[in-house]
Coordinates of N, CA and C in Angstrom, one line a residue:
M10 N 128.4 -30.1 92.7 CA 129.4 -30.5 91.8 C 128.9 -31.8 91.1
N11 N 129.1 -32.0 89.8 CA 128.7 -33.1 89.1 C 129.8 -34.2 88.8
I12 N 130.9 -34.1 89.5 CA 132.0 -35.0 89.3 C 131.6 -36.4 90.0
D13 N 131.6 -37.4 89.1 CA 131.1 -38.7 89.6 C 131.9 -39.8 88.9
R14 N 132.5 -40.7 89.7 CA 133.3 -41.7 89.1 C 132.5 -42.7 88.3
T15 N 131.3 -43.0 88.7 CA 130.5 -43.9 87.9 C 130.2 -43.3 86.5
V16 N 129.9 -42.0 86.4 CA 129.6 -41.3 85.2 C 130.9 -41.3 84.3
Q17 N 132.0 -41.1 85.0 CA 133.3 -41.0 84.3 C 133.6 -42.4 83.6
T18 N 133.4 -43.4 84.4 CA 133.6 -44.8 83.9 C 132.7 -45.1 82.7
Q19 N 131.4 -44.7 82.8 CA 130.5 -44.9 81.6 C 130.9 -44.1 80.4
I20 N 131.4 -42.9 80.6 CA 131.9 -42.1 79.5 C 133.1 -42.8 78.8
L21 N 134.1 -43.2 79.6 CA 135.3 -43.8 79.1 C 134.9 -45.1 78.3
K22 N 134.0 -45.9 78.9 CA 133.7 -47.1 78.2 C 132.9 -46.9 76.9
A23 N 132.1 -45.8 76.9 CA 131.4 -45.5 75.6 C 132.4 -45.0 74.6
L24 N 133.4 -44.3 75.0 CA 134.4 -43.8 74.1 C 135.3 -44.9 73.6
M25 N 135.5 -45.9 74.4 CA 136.4 -47.0 74.0 C 135.9 -47.7 72.8
E26 N 134.6 -47.7 72.6 CA 134.0 -48.4 71.5 C 134.3 -47.7 70.1
Y27 N 134.7 -46.5 70.2 CA 135.1 -45.7 69.0 C 136.5 -45.4 68.8
F28 N 137.3 -45.8 69.8 CA 138.8 -45.4 69.8 C 139.4 -46.0 68.5
P29 N 140.2 -45.2 67.8 CA 140.8 -44.0 68.1 C 140.0 -42.7 67.6
F30 N 138.8 -42.9 67.3 CA 138.0 -41.8 66.7 C 137.1 -41.2 67.8
E31 N 136.6 -40.0 67.4 CA 135.6 -39.3 68.2 C 134.3 -40.2 68.3
I32 N 133.6 -40.0 69.4 CA 132.3 -40.6 69.5 C 131.4 -39.9 68.5
P33 N 130.6 -40.6 67.7 CA 129.7 -39.9 66.7 C 128.7 -39.0 67.4
P34 N 128.3 -37.9 66.8 CA 127.4 -37.0 67.5 C 126.1 -37.6 68.0
H35 N 125.5 -38.6 67.2 CA 124.3 -39.2 67.6 C 124.5 -40.1 68.9
E36 N 125.7 -40.7 69.0 CA 126.0 -41.5 70.2 C 126.3 -40.6 71.4
L37 N 126.9 -39.4 71.1 CA 127.1 -38.4 72.2 C 125.8 -38.0 72.7
A38 N 124.9 -37.7 71.8 CA 123.5 -37.3 72.3 C 122.9 -38.3 73.1
K39 N 123.0 -39.6 72.8 CA 122.4 -40.7 73.6 C 123.1 -40.8 74.9
L40 N 124.4 -40.6 75.0 CA 125.1 -40.6 76.3 C 124.6 -39.4 77.2
E41 N 124.5 -38.3 76.5 CA 124.0 -37.1 77.3 C 122.5 -37.3 77.8
Q42 N 121.7 -38.0 77.0 CA 120.4 -38.2 77.4 C 120.3 -39.2 78.6
K43 N 121.2 -40.2 78.5 CA 121.2 -41.3 79.5 C 121.8 -40.7 80.8
L44 N 122.9 -40.0 80.8 CA 123.6 -39.5 82.0 C 123.3 -38.1 82.4
G45 N 122.7 -37.3 81.5 CA 122.5 -35.9 81.7 C 123.6 -35.1 81.1
A46 N 123.2 -34.1 80.3 CA 124.1 -33.3 79.5 C 125.1 -32.6 80.4
Q47 N 124.7 -32.0 81.5 CA 125.6 -31.3 82.4 C 126.6 -32.3 83.1
A48 N 126.1 -33.5 83.4 CA 127.0 -34.4 84.0 C 128.1 -34.9 83.0
V49 N 127.7 -35.1 81.8 CA 128.6 -35.5 80.8 C 129.6 -34.4 80.5
L50 N 129.2 -33.2 80.4 CA 130.0 -32.0 80.2 C 131.0 -31.9 81.3
A51 N 130.6 -31.9 82.6 CA 131.4 -31.7 83.7 C 132.5 -32.8 83.9
N52 N 132.0 -34.0 83.7 CA 132.9 -35.1 83.9 C 133.9 -35.3 82.7
S53 N 133.4 -34.9 81.5 CA 134.3 -34.9 80.4 C 135.4 -33.9 80.5
A54 N 135.0 -32.7 81.0 CA 136.0 -31.6 81.3 C 137.1 -32.1 82.3
Y55 N 136.6 -32.8 83.3 CA 137.5 -33.3 84.4 C 138.5 -34.3 83.8
L56 N 137.9 -35.3 83.0 CA 138.7 -36.3 82.3 C 139.7 -35.7 81.4
S57 N 139.3 -34.6 80.7 CA 140.2 -33.9 79.7 C 141.3 -33.2 80.5
Q58 N 141.1 -32.6 81.6 CA 142.1 -32.0 82.4 C 143.1 -33.0 82.9
H59 N 142.8 -34.2 83.0 CA 143.7 -35.3 83.4 C 144.3 -36.0 82.2
G60 N 144.0 -35.5 81.0 CA 144.7 -36.1 79.8 C 144.1 -37.4 79.4
L61 N 142.9 -37.7 79.8 CA 142.3 -39.0 79.4 C 141.4 -38.9 78.2
V62 N 140.8 -37.8 78.0 CA 139.9 -37.6 76.8 C 140.2 -36.2 76.2
K63 N 139.8 -36.1 74.9 CA 139.9 -34.8 74.2 C 138.5 -34.3 74.1
T64 N 138.3 -33.0 74.4 CA 136.9 -32.4 74.3 C 136.9 -31.1 73.5
S65 N 135.8 -30.8 73.1 CA 135.6 -29.5 72.4 C 134.2 -29.0 72.9
V66 N 134.2 -27.8 73.4 CA 132.9 -27.2 73.9 C 132.6 -25.9 73.2
R67 N 131.4 -25.8 72.7 CA 130.9 -24.5 72.1 C 129.6 -24.1 72.7
A68 N 129.5 -22.9 73.1 CA 128.3 -22.4 73.7 C 127.8 -23.3 74.9
K69 N 128.7 -23.7 75.7 CA 128.4 -24.5 76.9 C 127.8 -25.9 76.5
H70 N 128.1 -26.4 75.3 CA 127.7 -27.7 74.9 C 128.9 -28.5 74.4
L71 N 128.9 -29.7 74.7 CA 130.0 -30.6 74.3 C 129.8 -30.9 72.8
T72 N 130.8 -30.6 72.0 CA 130.6 -30.9 70.5 C 131.6 -32.0 70.0
E73 N 132.6 -32.3 70.9 CA 133.5 -33.3 70.4 C 134.0 -34.1 71.7
L74 N 134.1 -35.4 71.6 CA 134.6 -36.2 72.7 C 135.3 -37.4 72.2
Q75 N 136.6 -37.5 72.6 CA 137.4 -38.6 72.0 C 138.3 -39.1 73.2
L76 N 138.4 -40.5 73.2 CA 139.3 -41.1 74.2 C 140.7 -41.0 73.8
L77 N 141.6 -40.7 74.7 CA 143.1 -40.7 74.4 C 143.8 -41.9 75.0
A78 N 145.0 -42.1 74.7 CA 145.8 -43.2 75.1 C 145.8 -43.4 76.6
K79 N 145.9 -42.4 77.4 CA 145.8 -42.5 78.9 C 144.5 -43.1 79.3
G80 N 143.4 -42.7 78.6 CA 142.1 -43.2 79.0 C 142.0 -44.7 78.7
V81 N 142.6 -45.1 77.6 CA 142.6 -46.5 77.2 C 143.4 -47.3 78.3
D82 N 144.6 -46.8 78.7 CA 145.4 -47.4 79.7 C 144.6 -47.6 81.0
L83 N 143.9 -46.5 81.4 CA 143.1 -46.6 82.6 C 142.1 -47.7 82.5
L84 N 141.4 -47.8 81.4 CA 140.3 -48.8 81.2 C 140.9 -50.2 81.2
L85 N 142.1 -50.4 80.6 CA 142.7 -51.7 80.5 C 143.3 -52.1 81.8
G86 N 143.7 -51.1 82.6 CA 144.3 -51.4 83.9 C 145.6 -52.1 84.0
D87 N 146.3 -52.0 82.9 CA 147.6 -52.7 82.8 C 148.8 -51.8 82.8
G88 N 148.6 -50.5 83.0 CA 149.7 -49.5 83.1 C 150.1 -49.0 81.7
G89 N 149.6 -49.7 80.6 CA 149.8 -49.2 79.3 C 151.3 -49.3 78.9
L90 N 151.7 -48.5 77.9 CA 153.0 -48.5 77.4 C 154.0 -48.0 78.4
S91 N 153.6 -47.2 79.4 CA 154.6 -46.8 80.4 C 155.1 -48.0 81.2
A92 N 154.2 -48.9 81.5 CA 154.6 -50.1 82.2 C 155.5 -51.0 81.4
I93 N 155.1 -51.1 80.1 CA 155.9 -52.0 79.2 C 157.3 -51.4 79.0
L94 N 157.4 -50.1 78.9 CA 158.7 -49.5 78.6 C 159.5 -49.3 79.9
G95 N 158.9 -49.7 81.0 CA 159.7 -49.7 82.3 C 159.6 -48.4 83.1
T96 N 158.7 -47.5 82.8 CA 158.5 -46.3 83.6 C 157.5 -46.7 84.6
V97 N 157.9 -46.7 85.9 CA 156.9 -47.0 86.9 C 156.9 -45.8 87.9
T98 N 155.7 -45.4 88.3 CA 155.6 -44.3 89.2 C 154.9 -44.8 90.4
F99 N 155.4 -44.6 91.6 CA 154.8 -45.0 92.8 C 154.9 -43.9 93.9
K100 N 154.0 -43.9 94.8 CA 154.0 -42.9 95.9 C 154.3 -43.5 97.2
L101 N 155.1 -42.8 98.0 CA 155.4 -43.2 99.4 C 154.9 -42.1 100.3
H102 N 154.1 -42.5 101.3 CA 153.7 -41.5 102.3 C 154.8 -41.2 103.2
G103 N 154.8 -40.1 103.9 CA 155.8 -39.7 104.8 C 156.1 -40.7 105.9
D104 N 155.0 -41.3 106.4 CA 155.2 -42.3 107.5 C 155.9 -43.5 107.0
T105 N 155.7 -43.9 105.7 CA 156.4 -45.1 105.2 C 157.9 -44.8 105.0
I106 N 158.2 -43.6 104.6 CA 159.6 -43.2 104.4 C 160.3 -43.2 105.8
K107 N 159.6 -42.7 106.8 CA 160.2 -42.6 108.1 C 160.4 -44.1 108.7
D108 N 159.4 -44.9 108.4 CA 159.5 -46.3 108.9 C 160.7 -47.0 108.2
L109 N 160.8 -46.8 106.9 CA 162.0 -47.4 106.2 C 163.3 -46.9 106.7
A110 N 163.4 -45.6 107.0 CA 164.6 -45.0 107.5 C 164.9 -45.6 108.9
E111 N 163.9 -45.7 109.8 CA 164.1 -46.3 111.1 C 164.5 -47.8 111.0
M112 N 164.0 -48.5 110.1 CA 164.4 -49.9 109.9 C 165.9 -50.0 109.5
K113 N 166.3 -49.1 108.6 CA 167.7 -49.1 108.2 C 168.6 -48.7 109.4
I114 N 168.1 -47.7 110.2 CA 168.9 -47.3 111.3 C 169.1 -48.4 112.3
Q115 N 168.1 -49.2 112.5 CA 168.1 -50.2 113.5 C 169.0 -51.4 113.1
E116 N 169.3 -51.5 111.8 CA 170.2 -52.6 111.4 C 171.6 -52.5 112.1
P117 N 172.2 -53.6 112.4 CA 173.5 -53.6 113.1 C 174.5 -53.0 112.2
N118 N 175.2 -51.9 112.7 CA 176.2 -51.2 111.9 C 177.1 -50.5 112.9
P119 N 178.1 -51.1 113.4 CA 178.9 -50.5 114.5 C 179.6 -49.2 114.0
E120 N 179.7 -48.9 112.8 CA 180.5 -47.7 112.3 C 179.7 -46.4 112.6
S121 N 178.4 -46.4 112.7 CA 177.6 -45.2 112.9 C 177.3 -44.9 114.3
L122 N 177.7 -43.8 114.8 CA 177.4 -43.3 116.2 C 176.2 -42.4 116.3
D123 N 175.7 -41.9 115.1 CA 174.6 -41.0 115.1 C 173.2 -41.6 115.0
K124 N 173.1 -42.9 115.0 CA 171.8 -43.6 114.8 C 170.8 -43.1 115.8
P125 N 171.0 -43.1 117.1 CA 170.0 -42.8 118.0 C 169.4 -41.4 117.8
R126 N 170.3 -40.4 117.5 CA 169.8 -39.0 117.3 C 168.8 -39.0 116.1
F127 N 169.1 -39.6 115.0 CA 168.2 -39.6 113.9 C 166.9 -40.2 114.1
A128 N 166.9 -41.4 114.8 CA 165.7 -42.2 115.0 C 164.8 -41.5 116.0
D129 N 165.3 -40.7 116.9 CA 164.5 -40.0 117.9 C 163.8 -38.7 117.4
K130 N 164.2 -38.2 116.2 CA 163.6 -37.0 115.7 C 162.2 -37.3 115.2
P131 N 161.2 -36.4 115.3 CA 159.8 -36.6 114.9 C 159.7 -36.6 113.4

């Protein structure tokens, strides 16, 4: 498999120089020569499937490559317009949720008699 974070970063940075336009064909050829045509194709497809770039492939060759807004946001590392507009996404692991629930259960609250039963469940 040719999926490589270093290659992806180099692709995104190369595309950033031409945003909001496509990378010119001669620059795409240079990128393919530097990183390997198959590596650029595979990693560009991966980035495209995540909505970071726009690609066009003909006869197993990359013919168009363009950075999208999500790709810019990733490179800038500031969360982009989603952060500015107040949309924040975060993930909590199951253990974290359980720990938070147990902390809440252990708080003094004489009204609840079911606390020990919930905290003892796996």
